[in-house]
Coordinates of C-alpha atoms in Angstrom, one line a residue:
M1 CA 8.5 -83.8 66.1
S2 CA 11.4 -83.6 68.6
A3 CA 13.4 -80.6 69.7
N4 CA 16.0 -81.2 67.1
G5 CA 13.4 -80.8 64.3
K6 CA 13.3 -84.5 63.3
K7 CA 10.0 -86.2 63.0
F8 CA 9.2 -89.4 64.9
S9 CA 6.2 -91.6 65.2
F10 CA 4.1 -92.1 68.3
W11 CA 5.6 -95.6 68.8
E12 CA 9.1 -94.4 68.3
Q13 CA 8.7 -91.7 71.0
T14 CA 7.0 -94.3 73.2
G15 CA 9.9 -96.6 72.9
I16 CA 12.4 -93.8 73.5
G17 CA 10.5 -92.8 76.6
G18 CA 10.5 -96.3 78.0
L19 CA 14.2 -96.8 77.6
S20 CA 15.0 -93.3 79.0
G21 CA 12.9 -94.1 82.1
I22 CA 14.8 -97.3 82.8
I23 CA 18.1 -95.5 82.5
E24 CA 16.9 -92.8 84.9
V25 CA 15.5 -95.1 87.6
C26 CA 18.6 -97.3 87.7
C27 CA 20.7 -94.1 88.4
T28 CA 18.4 -92.6 90.9
Q29 CA 16.7 -95.4 92.8
P30 CA 18.6 -94.7 96.1
T31 CA 17.2 -91.2 96.3
V32 CA 13.6 -92.7 96.0
A33 CA 14.3 -95.1 99.0
V34 CA 15.7 -92.2 101.1
K35 CA 12.8 -89.8 100.2
N36 CA 10.1 -92.4 101.0
A37 CA 11.7 -93.2 104.4
L38 CA 12.0 -89.6 105.3
Q39 CA 8.4 -88.8 104.4
E40 CA 7.1 -91.8 106.4
A41 CA 9.5 -91.2 109.3
R42 CA 11.1 -94.6 108.8
P43 CA 14.8 -95.3 109.6
I44 CA 17.3 -95.1 106.8
H45 CA 19.9 -97.9 106.3
F46 CA 22.7 -97.2 103.9
T47 CA 22.9 -100.7 102.6
P48 CA 22.3 -102.0 99.0
R49 CA 19.3 -103.9 100.1
F50 CA 17.6 -100.9 101.6
M51 CA 18.6 -98.5 98.8
Y52 CA 17.5 -100.8 96.0
T53 CA 14.5 -102.5 97.5
G54 CA 11.7 -101.9 95.0
L55 CA 14.0 -101.3 92.1
V56 CA 12.4 -104.0 89.9
V57 CA 8.9 -102.7 90.4
N58 CA 10.1 -99.1 90.1
A59 CA 11.9 -99.7 86.9
A60 CA 9.0 -101.8 85.6
S61 CA 6.7 -98.9 86.5
I62 CA 8.9 -96.1 85.3
A63 CA 9.4 -97.6 81.8
P64 CA 5.7 -97.6 80.9
I65 CA 5.2 -94.3 82.7
T66 CA 7.9 -92.4 80.7
A67 CA 6.8 -94.3 77.6
V68 CA 3.2 -93.0 78.2
Q69 CA 4.6 -89.5 78.9
F70 CA 6.7 -89.3 75.8
G71 CA 4.1 -91.0 73.6
A72 CA 1.2 -89.0 74.9
N73 CA 3.2 -85.8 74.5
M74 CA 3.6 -86.7 70.8
A75 CA 0.0 -87.7 70.4
L76 CA -1.4 -84.6 72.0
T77 CA 0.9 -82.2 70.0
P78 CA -1.5 -81.8 67.0
Y79 CA -4.3 -80.7 69.4
F80 CA -2.3 -78.0 71.0
A81 CA -0.3 -76.8 67.9
G82 CA -1.2 -73.7 66.0
K83 CA -2.3 -73.6 62.3
D84 CA 1.4 -74.0 61.2
G85 CA 1.7 -77.2 63.2
T86 CA 4.1 -75.9 65.8
L87 CA 3.7 -75.4 69.5
S88 CA 4.1 -72.0 71.2
P89 CA 6.1 -72.0 74.4
V90 CA 2.9 -72.0 76.5
M91 CA 1.3 -74.8 74.5
K92 CA 4.4 -76.9 74.7
V93 CA 4.2 -76.7 78.5
A94 CA 0.4 -77.4 78.4
T95 CA 0.9 -80.4 76.2
A96 CA 3.6 -81.8 78.5
C97 CA 1.4 -81.2 81.6
S98 CA -1.5 -83.1 80.0
A99 CA 0.8 -86.0 79.0
G100 CA 2.0 -86.1 82.6
M101 CA -1.6 -86.3 84.0
I102 CA -2.4 -89.2 81.7
S103 CA 0.7 -91.1 82.9
S104 CA -0.5 -91.0 86.5
L105 CA -2.9 -93.8 85.6
V106 CA 0.2 -96.0 85.5
S107 CA 2.4 -94.3 88.1
G108 CA -0.2 -94.1 90.9
P109 CA -1.0 -97.8 91.2
A110 CA 2.7 -98.8 90.7
E111 CA 4.0 -96.5 93.4
L112 CA 1.3 -97.7 95.8
V113 CA 2.7 -101.2 95.4
M114 CA 6.3 -100.0 95.7
I115 CA 5.6 -98.0 98.9
Q116 CA 3.8 -101.0 100.5
Q117 CA 6.7 -103.3 99.4
Q118 CA 9.2 -101.0 101.1
R119 CA 7.2 -100.7 104.3
F120 CA 6.7 -104.4 104.8
N121 CA 9.7 -105.8 102.9
T122 CA 7.5 -108.2 101.0
S123 CA 7.7 -109.6 97.5
L124 CA 6.1 -107.7 94.5
G125 CA 3.5 -110.4 94.0
G126 CA 2.8 -110.7 97.8
T127 CA 2.3 -107.0 98.2
F128 CA -0.1 -106.7 95.3
K129 CA -2.1 -109.7 96.5
S130 CA -2.3 -108.3 100.0
L131 CA -3.6 -104.9 98.7
V132 CA -6.3 -106.4 96.5
S133 CA -7.4 -109.2 98.9
Q134 CA -7.7 -106.8 101.8
R135 CA -9.1 -103.7 100.1
G136 CA -10.4 -104.8 96.8
P137 CA -9.3 -103.7 93.3
A138 CA -10.4 -100.1 93.9
I139 CA -7.5 -99.7 96.3
M140 CA -5.2 -99.3 93.3
G141 CA -6.7 -95.9 92.7
K142 CA -5.7 -94.6 96.1
G143 CA -3.8 -91.3 95.8
L144 CA -4.5 -91.1 92.1
S145 CA -5.6 -87.4 92.1
L146 CA -2.4 -86.4 93.9
A147 CA -0.3 -88.4 91.5
A148 CA -2.0 -86.7 88.6
G149 CA -1.2 -83.2 90.0
R150 CA 2.4 -84.2 90.7
D151 CA 3.0 -85.9 87.3
G152 CA 1.3 -83.2 85.3
L153 CA 3.6 -80.5 86.8
Y154 CA 6.7 -82.7 86.6
V155 CA 6.3 -83.6 82.9
G156 CA 5.5 -80.0 82.2
F157 CA 8.9 -79.2 83.4
V158 CA 10.7 -82.1 81.8
L159 CA 9.2 -82.0 78.3
G160 CA 8.0 -78.4 78.4
T161 CA 9.8 -75.8 80.5
C162 CA 13.3 -77.3 80.1
S163 CA 13.1 -77.0 76.3
V164 CA 11.5 -73.6 76.4
V165 CA 14.0 -72.1 78.8
T166 CA 16.9 -73.6 76.9
S167 CA 15.7 -72.1 73.6
Q168 CA 15.0 -68.7 75.2
L169 CA 18.5 -68.6 76.8
Q170 CA 20.1 -69.3 73.4
Q171 CA 18.0 -66.8 71.5
S172 CA 17.9 -64.0 74.1
F173 CA 21.3 -64.3 75.7
G174 CA 23.4 -66.0 73.1
L175 CA 24.4 -68.9 75.3
S176 CA 25.9 -72.0 73.7
P177 CA 23.6 -75.0 73.5
S178 CA 25.4 -76.8 76.3
A179 CA 25.4 -73.8 78.6
A180 CA 21.7 -73.1 77.9
F181 CA 20.8 -76.7 78.5
T182 CA 22.7 -76.8 81.8
V183 CA 20.9 -73.7 83.1
G184 CA 17.5 -74.8 81.7
G185 CA 17.9 -78.2 83.2
L186 CA 18.9 -76.9 86.6
A187 CA 16.1 -74.3 86.7
S188 CA 13.5 -76.9 85.6
G189 CA 14.7 -79.6 88.0
I190 CA 14.6 -77.3 91.0
G191 CA 11.3 -75.8 89.9
A192 CA 9.8 -79.2 89.4
A193 CA 11.0 -80.3 92.9
I194 CA 9.5 -77.2 94.6
M195 CA 6.2 -77.4 92.8
T196 CA 5.5 -81.1 93.0
H197 CA 6.9 -82.1 96.4
P198 CA 3.8 -81.3 98.4
F199 CA 1.7 -83.5 96.1
D200 CA 4.3 -86.3 96.5
T201 CA 4.4 -86.0 100.3
M202 CA 0.7 -86.2 100.6
K203 CA 0.5 -89.1 98.1
T204 CA 3.1 -91.1 99.9
K205 CA 1.3 -90.7 103.2
V206 CA -2.1 -91.5 101.6
Q207 CA -0.7 -94.6 100.0
G208 CA 1.4 -95.5 103.0
N209 CA -1.6 -96.2 105.1
A210 CA -3.5 -98.2 102.4
L211 CA -3.6 -101.3 104.6
E212 CA -4.3 -99.5 107.9
P213 CA -7.6 -100.0 109.7
N214 CA -8.4 -96.3 109.6
Q215 CA -8.0 -94.9 106.0
A216 CA -7.0 -91.2 106.0
S217 CA -8.6 -89.0 103.3
I218 CA -6.6 -86.4 101.4
P219 CA -8.0 -83.4 103.5
E220 CA -7.2 -85.4 106.7
V221 CA -3.6 -86.0 105.5
F222 CA -3.2 -82.3 104.6
R223 CA -4.4 -81.2 108.1
S224 CA -2.2 -83.8 109.8
I225 CA 1.0 -82.7 107.9
W226 CA 0.3 -79.0 108.5
K227 CA -0.4 -79.6 112.2
E228 CA 2.8 -81.6 112.7
G229 CA 5.3 -79.4 110.7
G230 CA 3.6 -76.5 109.0
L231 CA 4.8 -75.8 105.5
G232 CA 8.0 -77.6 106.2
G233 CA 6.1 -80.8 106.8
F234 CA 5.2 -80.9 103.1
Y235 CA 8.8 -80.8 102.1
K236 CA 10.1 -83.8 104.1
G237 CA 12.6 -85.7 101.9
F238 CA 12.9 -82.7 99.6
T239 CA 16.7 -82.9 99.3
A240 CA 16.7 -86.5 98.2
R241 CA 13.8 -86.0 95.7
G242 CA 15.2 -82.6 94.5
V243 CA 18.5 -84.3 93.7
R244 CA 16.6 -87.1 91.8
L245 CA 14.4 -84.7 89.8
T246 CA 17.3 -82.5 88.8
A247 CA 19.3 -85.5 87.8
A248 CA 16.3 -86.9 86.0
M249 CA 15.9 -83.7 84.1
F250 CA 19.3 -84.2 82.5
I251 CA 19.2 -88.0 82.2
L252 CA 15.8 -88.1 80.4
N253 CA 16.5 -85.2 78.1
I254 CA 20.0 -86.4 77.2
S255 CA 18.8 -90.0 76.8
K256 CA 16.0 -88.8 74.6
S257 CA 18.3 -86.7 72.4
K258 CA 20.9 -89.5 72.0
M259 CA 18.3 -92.1 71.1
E260 CA 16.6 -89.8 68.6
D261 CA 20.0 -89.2 67.0
A262 CA 20.7 -92.9 66.9
L263 CA 17.3 -93.6 65.4
V264 CA 17.9 -91.0 62.7
A265 CA 21.3 -92.5 61.9
F266 CA 19.8 -96.0 61.8
K267 CA 17.0 -94.9 59.4
S268 CA 19.6 -93.1 57.2
D269 CA 21.8 -96.2 57.1
S270 CA 18.8 -98.4 56.3
K271 CA 17.7 -96.1 53.5
N272 CA 21.1 -95.9 52.0
T273 CA 21.5 -99.7 52.2
T274 CA 18.1 -100.2 50.6
G275 CA 18.9 -97.7 47.9
G276 CA 22.3 -99.3 47.2
E277 CA 20.6 -102.7 46.8
S278 CA 18.0 -101.3 44.4
V279 CA 20.7 -99.8 42.2
R280 CA 22.6 -103.1 42.1
Q281 CA 19.4 -104.9 41.2
V282 CA 18.8 -102.5 38.3
L283 CA 22.4 -102.8 37.1

């Protein structure tokens, strides 16, 4: 069931998630390019080629990722819901976090390919072939635990905290739906950026040296970042990613809501049309 009280199937939510993800990544891809360059200390070029390199693989990866997130969130709801079938605020966040961790099985390998593609400016197929031929299929799991931590927290904010905060602001402070959503979205976007960025910074570095002779472990990357910049080292590229996550918070939730409304309208029209045809047949 969605926030608007309408019931949707697992596959409907999965489709809505995939389409919402494509819309989001097409809007925010430049912030991804800037964030990755800052985290890896690479030069930034304000050209369309630089900003949109990796767009295809990112869009192709985000669509199934958000599809899995939305679908898994729907599928897991019965296991976290109370006896009345509804989710408490805490369980809503827990369900979303679990869905996010599941989605890392898609996002981790996809982002590994994208990061290597951006580093060496190679084709999607060539990048994948280089990774597998040089390191074997197991390389696709590099940085997976960090991706799981990051995505679990992120989806917890997108599908959990944003909705919970918005509802509480309406109920407790009497804010209008639009005002409550604006505050809830901003708070959730900023919170998601702060909580997940250290995971993302370490993951980017771990995956960035996937083809280097000396592979750095997660503890080694952590110590290296801390030694070079302390706490601030974990927040390189924070502004670019913070802008993306805050924008994504609104884009995903608005896209989800609009597509749910459109699906409800479509079902209603189909039902009315079918009902009208049945009446005409009887007459």
